[in-house]
Coordinates of C-alpha atoms and ligand atoms in Angstrom, one line a residue:
X22 CA -37.5 11.6 13.9
X23 CA -38.5 12.0 10.2
X24 CA -36.5 10.4 7.4
X25 CA -35.1 13.9 6.6
X26 CA -31.8 14.4 8.3
X27 CA -30.8 18.1 8.6
X28 CA -27.1 18.9 8.5
X29 CA -24.9 21.8 9.5
X30 CA -21.4 22.0 8.0
X31 CA -18.8 23.5 10.4
X32 CA -15.9 24.6 8.2
X33 CA -17.0 25.1 4.6
X34 CA -13.6 25.0 2.8
X35 CA -12.5 22.4 0.3
X36 CA -13.7 19.4 2.3
X37 CA -16.8 21.0 3.6
X38 CA -17.8 21.6 0.0
X39 CA -17.2 18.0 -0.9
X40 CA -19.5 17.0 2.0
X41 CA -22.2 19.4 0.7
X42 CA -21.9 18.1 -2.9
X43 CA -22.3 14.5 -1.7
X44 CA -25.2 15.2 0.7
X45 CA -27.0 16.9 -2.1
X46 CA -27.0 13.5 -3.9
X47 CA -28.7 11.7 -1.1
X48 CA -32.4 11.6 -0.8
X49 CA -33.5 12.5 2.8
X50 CA -30.3 14.5 3.5
X51 CA -30.6 18.2 3.6
X52 CA -27.8 20.7 4.4
X53 CA -29.5 23.6 6.0
X54 CA -26.6 25.6 7.6
X55 CA -22.9 26.4 7.4
X56 CA -20.6 28.0 9.9
X57 CA -17.2 29.4 8.8
X58 CA -15.4 32.6 10.0
X59 CA -14.3 33.2 6.4
X60 CA -17.0 34.8 4.3
X61 CA -15.7 33.5 1.0
X62 CA -15.9 29.9 2.2
X63 CA -19.6 30.4 3.2
X64 CA -20.3 32.1 -0.2
X65 CA -18.9 29.1 -2.1
X66 CA -21.0 26.7 0.0
X67 CA -24.1 28.7 -0.8
X68 CA -23.3 28.3 -4.6
X69 CA -23.6 24.5 -4.2
X70 CA -27.3 24.4 -3.3
X71 CA -30.4 25.9 -4.8
X72 CA -31.9 27.1 -1.6
X73 CA -30.8 29.6 1.1
X74 CA -28.5 28.2 3.7
X75 CA -28.3 29.7 7.2
X76 CA -24.9 31.2 7.5
X77 CA -23.0 31.6 10.8
X78 CA -19.5 32.9 11.5
X79 CA -19.3 30.9 14.7
X80 CA -20.1 27.2 15.1
X81 CA -21.7 27.9 18.5
X82 CA -24.4 30.0 16.9
X83 CA -25.1 27.2 14.4
X84 CA -25.4 24.7 17.3
X85 CA -27.7 27.0 19.2
X86 CA -30.0 28.3 16.4
X87 CA -29.9 26.1 13.3
X88 CA -32.1 23.2 14.4
X89 CA -29.9 20.6 12.8
X90 CA -29.9 16.8 13.5
X91 CA -26.2 16.4 12.6
X92 CA -23.1 18.4 12.0
X93 CA -20.1 17.6 9.8
X94 CA -16.9 19.1 11.2
X95 CA -14.6 20.1 8.4
X96 CA -12.6 22.9 10.0
X97 CA -8.8 22.7 10.3
X98 CA -7.4 19.9 12.4
X99 CA -6.3 22.0 15.3
X100 CA -9.8 23.4 15.8
X101 CA -11.5 20.0 16.1
X102 CA -11.1 19.6 19.9
X103 CA -12.6 23.0 20.7
X104 CA -15.5 22.6 18.2
X105 CA -16.2 19.1 19.6
X106 CA -16.2 20.4 23.2
X107 CA -19.2 22.6 22.1
X108 CA -20.9 19.8 20.2
X109 CA -20.6 17.6 23.3
X110 CA -22.9 20.1 25.1
X111 CA -25.7 18.9 22.7
X112 CA -27.1 15.6 21.5
X113 CA -26.4 16.4 17.8
X114 CA -25.0 13.6 15.7
X115 CA -21.5 14.3 14.5
X116 CA -19.2 13.3 11.7
X117 CA -15.7 14.8 12.4
X118 CA -13.2 14.9 9.6
X119 CA -9.9 13.2 10.1
X120 CA -7.5 13.5 11.9
X121 CA -9.7 13.4 15.0
X122 CA -7.2 15.8 16.6
X123 CA -3.6 16.9 16.2
X124 CA -2.3 15.2 19.3
X125 CA -2.9 11.9 21.1
X126 CA -3.8 13.8 24.3
X127 CA -6.5 15.8 22.5
X128 CA -7.8 12.7 20.7
X129 CA -8.0 10.8 24.0
X130 CA -9.9 13.7 25.5
X131 CA -12.4 13.6 22.6
X132 CA -12.7 9.8 22.6
X133 CA -13.5 9.8 26.4
X134 CA -16.3 12.3 25.9
X135 CA -17.5 10.7 22.6
X136 CA -18.1 7.5 24.5
X137 CA -20.9 9.3 26.5
X138 CA -22.3 11.4 23.6
X139 CA -25.9 10.8 22.9
X140 CA -25.7 11.2 19.2
X141 CA -23.8 9.1 16.7
X142 CA -20.1 10.0 16.7
X143 CA -18.3 9.1 13.5
X144 CA -14.8 9.9 12.3
X145 CA -14.4 10.8 8.6
X146 CA -12.1 8.0 7.2
X147 CA -13.2 8.2 3.6
X148 CA -10.6 5.8 2.2
X149 CA -12.4 2.9 3.9
X150 CA -15.3 3.6 1.5
X151 CA -13.4 3.7 -1.8
X152 CA -14.9 0.8 -3.8
X153 CA -11.6 -0.9 -4.8
X154 CA -10.3 -0.7 -1.2
X155 CA -13.6 -2.0 0.1
X156 CA -13.3 -5.0 -2.3
X157 CA -9.7 -5.6 -1.3
X158 CA -10.9 -5.8 2.4
X159 CA -13.6 -8.2 1.4
X160 CA -11.1 -10.5 -0.3
X161 CA -8.8 -10.5 2.7
X162 CA -11.6 -11.2 5.1
X163 CA -13.0 -13.8 2.8
X164 CA -9.8 -15.8 3.0
X165 CA -8.7 -15.4 -0.7
X166 CA -5.0 -14.8 0.3
X167 CA -5.0 -17.1 3.3
X168 CA -3.2 -15.8 6.4
X169 CA -2.3 -12.1 5.8
X170 CA 1.4 -11.6 6.5
X171 CA 2.3 -8.3 4.7
X172 CA 0.4 -5.2 3.9
X173 CA 2.0 -2.5 1.7
X174 CA 0.3 0.9 1.1
X175 CA 1.8 3.4 -1.3
X176 CA 0.5 6.9 -1.7
X177 CA 2.4 8.8 -4.4
X178 CA 0.7 12.1 -5.2
X179 CA 0.9 15.8 -5.6
X180 CA 2.0 18.2 -2.8
X181 CA -0.3 19.5 -0.1
X182 CA -2.8 22.1 -1.7
X183 CA -3.0 25.7 -0.4
X184 CA -5.6 26.0 2.4
X185 CA -7.5 28.9 3.9
X186 CA -5.0 30.8 6.0
X187 CA -2.3 28.3 5.1
X188 CA -3.0 26.3 8.2
X189 CA -1.7 23.1 6.7
X190 CA 1.9 24.4 6.3
X191 CA 2.7 23.8 10.0
X192 CA 2.8 20.7 12.2
X193 CA 1.2 22.6 15.1
X194 CA -2.0 23.0 13.1
X195 CA -2.0 19.6 11.4
X196 CA -0.3 17.2 13.8
X197 CA 2.4 16.5 11.2
X198 CA 2.1 14.9 7.8
X199 CA 1.9 11.4 9.2
X200 CA -1.0 12.4 11.4
X201 CA -2.8 14.7 9.0
X202 CA -2.6 12.8 5.8
X203 CA -1.6 9.3 6.7
X204 CA -4.1 8.7 9.6
X205 CA -6.2 7.4 6.7
X206 CA -3.7 4.7 5.9
X207 CA -3.0 3.7 9.5
X208 CA -6.8 3.4 9.9
X209 CA -6.8 1.1 6.8
X210 CA -3.9 -0.9 8.3
X211 CA -5.9 -1.6 11.5
X212 CA -9.0 -2.4 9.5
X213 CA -7.3 -4.8 7.0
X214 CA -5.0 -6.6 9.4
X215 CA -7.9 -6.7 12.0
X216 CA -5.1 -6.3 14.6
X217 CA -3.5 -3.6 16.7
X218 CA -0.1 -2.0 16.1
X219 CA 2.7 -2.8 18.5
X220 CA 5.7 -0.8 17.1
X221 CA 6.5 1.9 14.5
X222 CA 9.8 2.6 12.8
X223 CA 9.9 5.5 10.3
X224 CA 12.2 7.6 8.2
X225 CA 11.1 10.8 6.5
X226 CA 11.9 14.4 5.6
X227 CA 10.8 17.5 3.8
X228 CA 13.0 17.2 0.8
X229 CA 11.4 18.8 -2.2
X230 CA 8.1 20.7 -1.5
X231 CA 7.6 24.0 0.5
X232 CA 11.3 24.7 0.7
X233 CA 11.0 28.2 -0.8
X234 CA 7.7 29.1 0.9
X235 CA 7.5 31.5 3.8
X236 CA 4.5 32.5 6.0
X237 CA 5.2 35.6 8.2
X238 CA 8.8 34.8 7.7
X239 CA 8.4 31.1 8.8
X240 CA 9.3 28.1 6.6
X241 CA 6.8 25.2 6.7
X242 CA 7.9 22.2 8.7
X243 CA 5.7 19.6 7.1
X244 CA 7.3 16.4 5.8
X245 CA 6.8 15.5 2.2
X246 CA 8.0 11.9 2.0
X247 CA 8.8 8.9 4.2
X248 CA 8.6 5.2 4.9
X249 CA 6.7 3.9 7.9
X250 CA 6.9 0.3 9.0
X251 CA 4.4 -0.9 11.5
X252 CA 4.6 -4.2 13.4
X253 CA 1.1 -5.5 14.2
X254 CA -0.1 -8.2 16.6
X255 CA 0.2 -11.7 15.2
X256 CA 3.4 -10.9 13.3
X257 CA 1.7 -9.0 10.5
X258 CA 4.0 -6.3 8.9
X259 CA 2.6 -3.2 7.3
X260 CA 4.4 -0.5 5.3
X261 CA 3.4 3.0 4.2
X262 CA 5.4 4.5 1.4
X263 CA 4.4 8.2 1.1
X264 CA 5.7 10.6 -1.6
X265 CA 4.1 14.0 -2.1
X266 CA 6.2 15.0 -5.1
X267 CA 5.1 12.2 -7.3
X268 CA 2.2 13.7 -9.2
X269 CA 3.6 12.0 -12.3
X270 CA 2.2 8.6 -11.1
X271 CA -0.3 6.5 -12.9
X272 CA -2.0 5.7 -9.6
X273 CA -2.3 7.7 -6.4
X274 CA -2.9 4.8 -4.1
X275 CA -1.6 1.2 -4.5
X276 CA -2.4 -1.3 -1.8
X277 CA -1.0 -4.9 -1.7
X278 CA -2.0 -7.5 0.9
X279 CA -0.1 -10.7 0.7
X280 CA -0.8 -13.9 2.6
X281 CA 0.4 -17.5 2.6
X282 CA -2.0 -18.4 -0.3
X283 CA -1.7 -15.3 -2.5
X284 CA -1.9 -11.6 -3.0
X285 CA -4.6 -9.0 -3.6
X286 CA -3.8 -5.5 -4.9
X287 CA -5.9 -2.5 -5.7
X288 CA -5.0 0.6 -7.7
X289 CA -6.7 4.0 -7.5
X290 CA -7.9 5.9 -9.5
X291 CA -7.4 3.2 -12.1
X292 CA -9.9 1.2 -10.0
X293 CA -8.4 -2.2 -10.6
X294 CA -8.4 -5.1 -8.3
X295 CA -5.8 -7.8 -9.0
X296 CA -6.0 -11.2 -7.3
X297 CA -3.1 -13.6 -7.5
X298 CA -3.2 -17.2 -6.2
X299 CA 0.1 -18.9 -5.5
X300 CA -1.3 -22.3 -6.5
X301 CA -1.1 -22.4 -10.3
X302 CA 0.2 -18.7 -10.3
X303 CA -3.3 -17.7 -11.3
X304 CA -3.7 -14.0 -11.7
X305 CA -6.9 -12.2 -12.5
X306 CA -7.7 -8.5 -12.8
X307 CA -11.0 -6.7 -12.6
X308 CA -12.3 -3.1 -12.8
X309 CA -14.3 -1.9 -9.9
X310 CA -16.9 0.6 -11.1
X311 CA -18.1 3.6 -9.2
X312 CA -21.0 5.8 -10.4
X313 CA -19.7 8.7 -12.4
X314 CA -21.9 11.3 -10.6
X315 CA -20.6 10.1 -7.3
X316 CA -17.0 10.2 -8.6
X317 CA -17.5 13.8 -9.7
X318 CA -18.8 14.9 -6.3
X319 CA -15.4 14.8 -4.6
X320 CA -11.8 14.1 -4.8
X321 CA -11.9 10.8 -2.9
X322 CA -13.1 8.3 -5.5
X323 CA -16.7 8.3 -4.5
X324 CA -16.1 7.5 -0.9
X325 CA -17.6 10.5 0.7
X326 CA -21.0 9.6 -0.7
X327 CA -20.8 6.0 0.6
X328 CA -19.7 7.3 4.0
X329 CA -22.7 9.7 4.2
X330 CA -25.2 7.0 3.2
X331 CA -23.9 4.9 6.1
X332 CA -23.7 7.8 8.5
X333 CA -27.3 8.8 7.8
X334 CA -28.4 5.1 8.2
X335 CA -26.7 5.0 11.6
X336 CA -28.5 8.2 12.6
X337 CA -31.9 6.9 11.6
X338 CA -31.5 3.3 12.8
X339 CA -29.5 4.1 16.0
X340 CA -26.8 1.7 15.0
X341 CA -23.2 2.3 16.1
X342 CA -20.7 4.4 14.0
X343 CA -18.6 2.3 11.7
X344 CA -15.6 4.6 12.5
X345 CA -15.5 5.3 16.2
X346 CA -13.7 8.0 18.1
X347 CA -11.4 5.2 19.4
X348 CA -10.6 4.4 15.8
X349 CA -9.8 8.0 15.2
X350 CA -7.6 8.1 18.3
X351 CA -5.6 5.0 17.2
X352 CA -5.0 6.3 13.7
X353 CA -3.7 9.6 15.3
X354 CA -1.5 7.5 17.6
X355 CA 0.2 5.6 14.8
X356 CA 0.8 8.8 12.9
X357 CA 2.2 10.5 16.0
X358 CA 4.5 7.5 16.6
X359 CA 5.8 7.8 13.0
X360 CA 6.5 11.5 13.5
X361 CA 8.3 10.7 16.8
X362 CA 10.3 7.9 15.2
X363 CA 11.4 10.2 12.3
X364 CA 12.4 12.9 14.8
X365 CA 14.4 10.6 17.0
X366 CA 15.6 7.9 14.7
X367 CA 14.3 5.4 17.1
X368 CA 11.5 2.8 17.0
X369 CA 8.4 3.7 19.0
X370 CA 6.3 1.2 21.0
X371 CA 2.7 2.1 20.8
X372 CA 2.2 1.1 24.5
X373 CA 4.6 3.8 25.5
X374 CA 2.5 6.6 24.0
X375 CA -1.1 5.4 24.1
Ligands
LIG408 N1 -10.9 13.0 4.4 C1 -10.1 13.5 3.6 O1 -9.5 12.9 2.7 C2 -9.8 15.0 3.7 C3 -9.4 15.7 2.7 C4 -9.2 17.1 2.8 C5 -9.3 17.6 4.1 N2 -9.8 16.9 5.1 C6 -9.9 17.4 6.5 O2 -11.0 18.4 6.4 C7 -10.7 19.5 7.3 C8 -10.7 20.8 6.5 O3 -9.8 20.7 5.5 P1 -9.9 21.6 4.1 O4 -9.0 20.9 3.2 O5 -11.4 21.7 3.8 O6 -9.3 23.0 4.6 P2 -9.7 24.4 4.0 O7 -8.7 25.4 4.5 O8 -10.0 24.4 2.6 O9 -11.1 24.7 4.8 C9 -11.2 24.9 6.2 C10 -12.3 25.9 6.5 O10 -12.5 25.9 7.9 C11 -12.7 27.3 8.2 N3 -12.6 27.4 9.7 C12 -11.5 27.7 10.4 N4 -11.7 27.7 11.7 C13 -13.0 27.4 11.8 C14 -13.9 27.2 12.9 N5 -13.5 27.3 14.2 N6 -15.2 26.8 12.7 C15 -15.6 26.7 11.4 N7 -14.8 26.8 10.3 C16 -13.6 27.2 10.6 C17 -11.8 28.0 7.4 O11 -12.1 29.4 7.3 C18 -11.9 27.3 6.1 O12 -12.9 27.9 5.3 C19 -9.4 19.2 7.9 O13 -9.5 18.5 9.2 C20 -8.7 18.2 6.9 O14 -7.8 17.4 7.5 C21 -10.0 15.6 5.0

């Protein structure tokens, strides 16, 4: 295989465009085709490159005709399983956007098949690749804070954006807010704790957003805030604090990992990393830089670029995906457990649903 990797983008809406913009920055990466049933989305994709893209309404035609090495799946969550079923008929490398699927059952179905897929199978978990988060992970792994005991992740942000066909207004299409949005944070919890979750307790609601919206007479059913506590192996406790009517926040993500020797925190988009050592109460803060062009290519603090550099390397070197289908499944499972706990008011043991 040459060093040029040819990509097809399946689903060229907001996130598909972010993938195209980032791939355009990588030497040896060439987006050659898009598939999307919505003409306007394909048109916008074409505006992002200075060559003619092959355009398909149906991803099956792209898989058959476009001669791509890899596809990026950025179609709505509830379409991932069916699109992947067709990709599994090929040897094409795949990066599938999060959440892997909307249900544990579908994610398990995909993970079982991904294990035998000949190409690289990678789940898009961009938050892992934000530079301040990557640095926090390094500090935790390097022992700066001693034995990790507590991990707190706060996302305080703006409401869900409008999407093509309003697919993200209903749980049946997204898997629910804690699957759709928060699978990123549950993935980070597994990564940072280096442990598996045992139990989830959650409380949440749709309190402020979407209350007056109607789609064909139906009111959205997506939650806009909640707290999720996750007990991990080894007695590590993790908390997610999600609020989606908090656009008046200085930072969108704040992560604090605390161990027996100290605490490390990061703040995004401020891009600061703060390390505090209990001994001597020594606290230092540092700015973690990301290239401005890369920052401008997407809405995820430069992470989509870093993810694609690594995905391309895995394709060329034949190395395993850094985010496997099993990782995608487990992130969906914690999100599904949170949704279940909110609906029932009861804690959920992961062993009972996985
Ligand atoms: N990693 C992240 O932080 C992040 C951020 C945003 C979205 N996403 C994920 O990306 C995916 C797309 O979200 P979006 O925000 O771009 O939504 P969007 O509505 O902006 O775009 C989705 C596009 O997919 C198209 N589509 C629908 N069915 C299709 C099919 N079968 N084949 C090909 N295209 C199809 C739609 O016409 C639309 O153009 C979702 O899975 C979402 O969860 C991830």
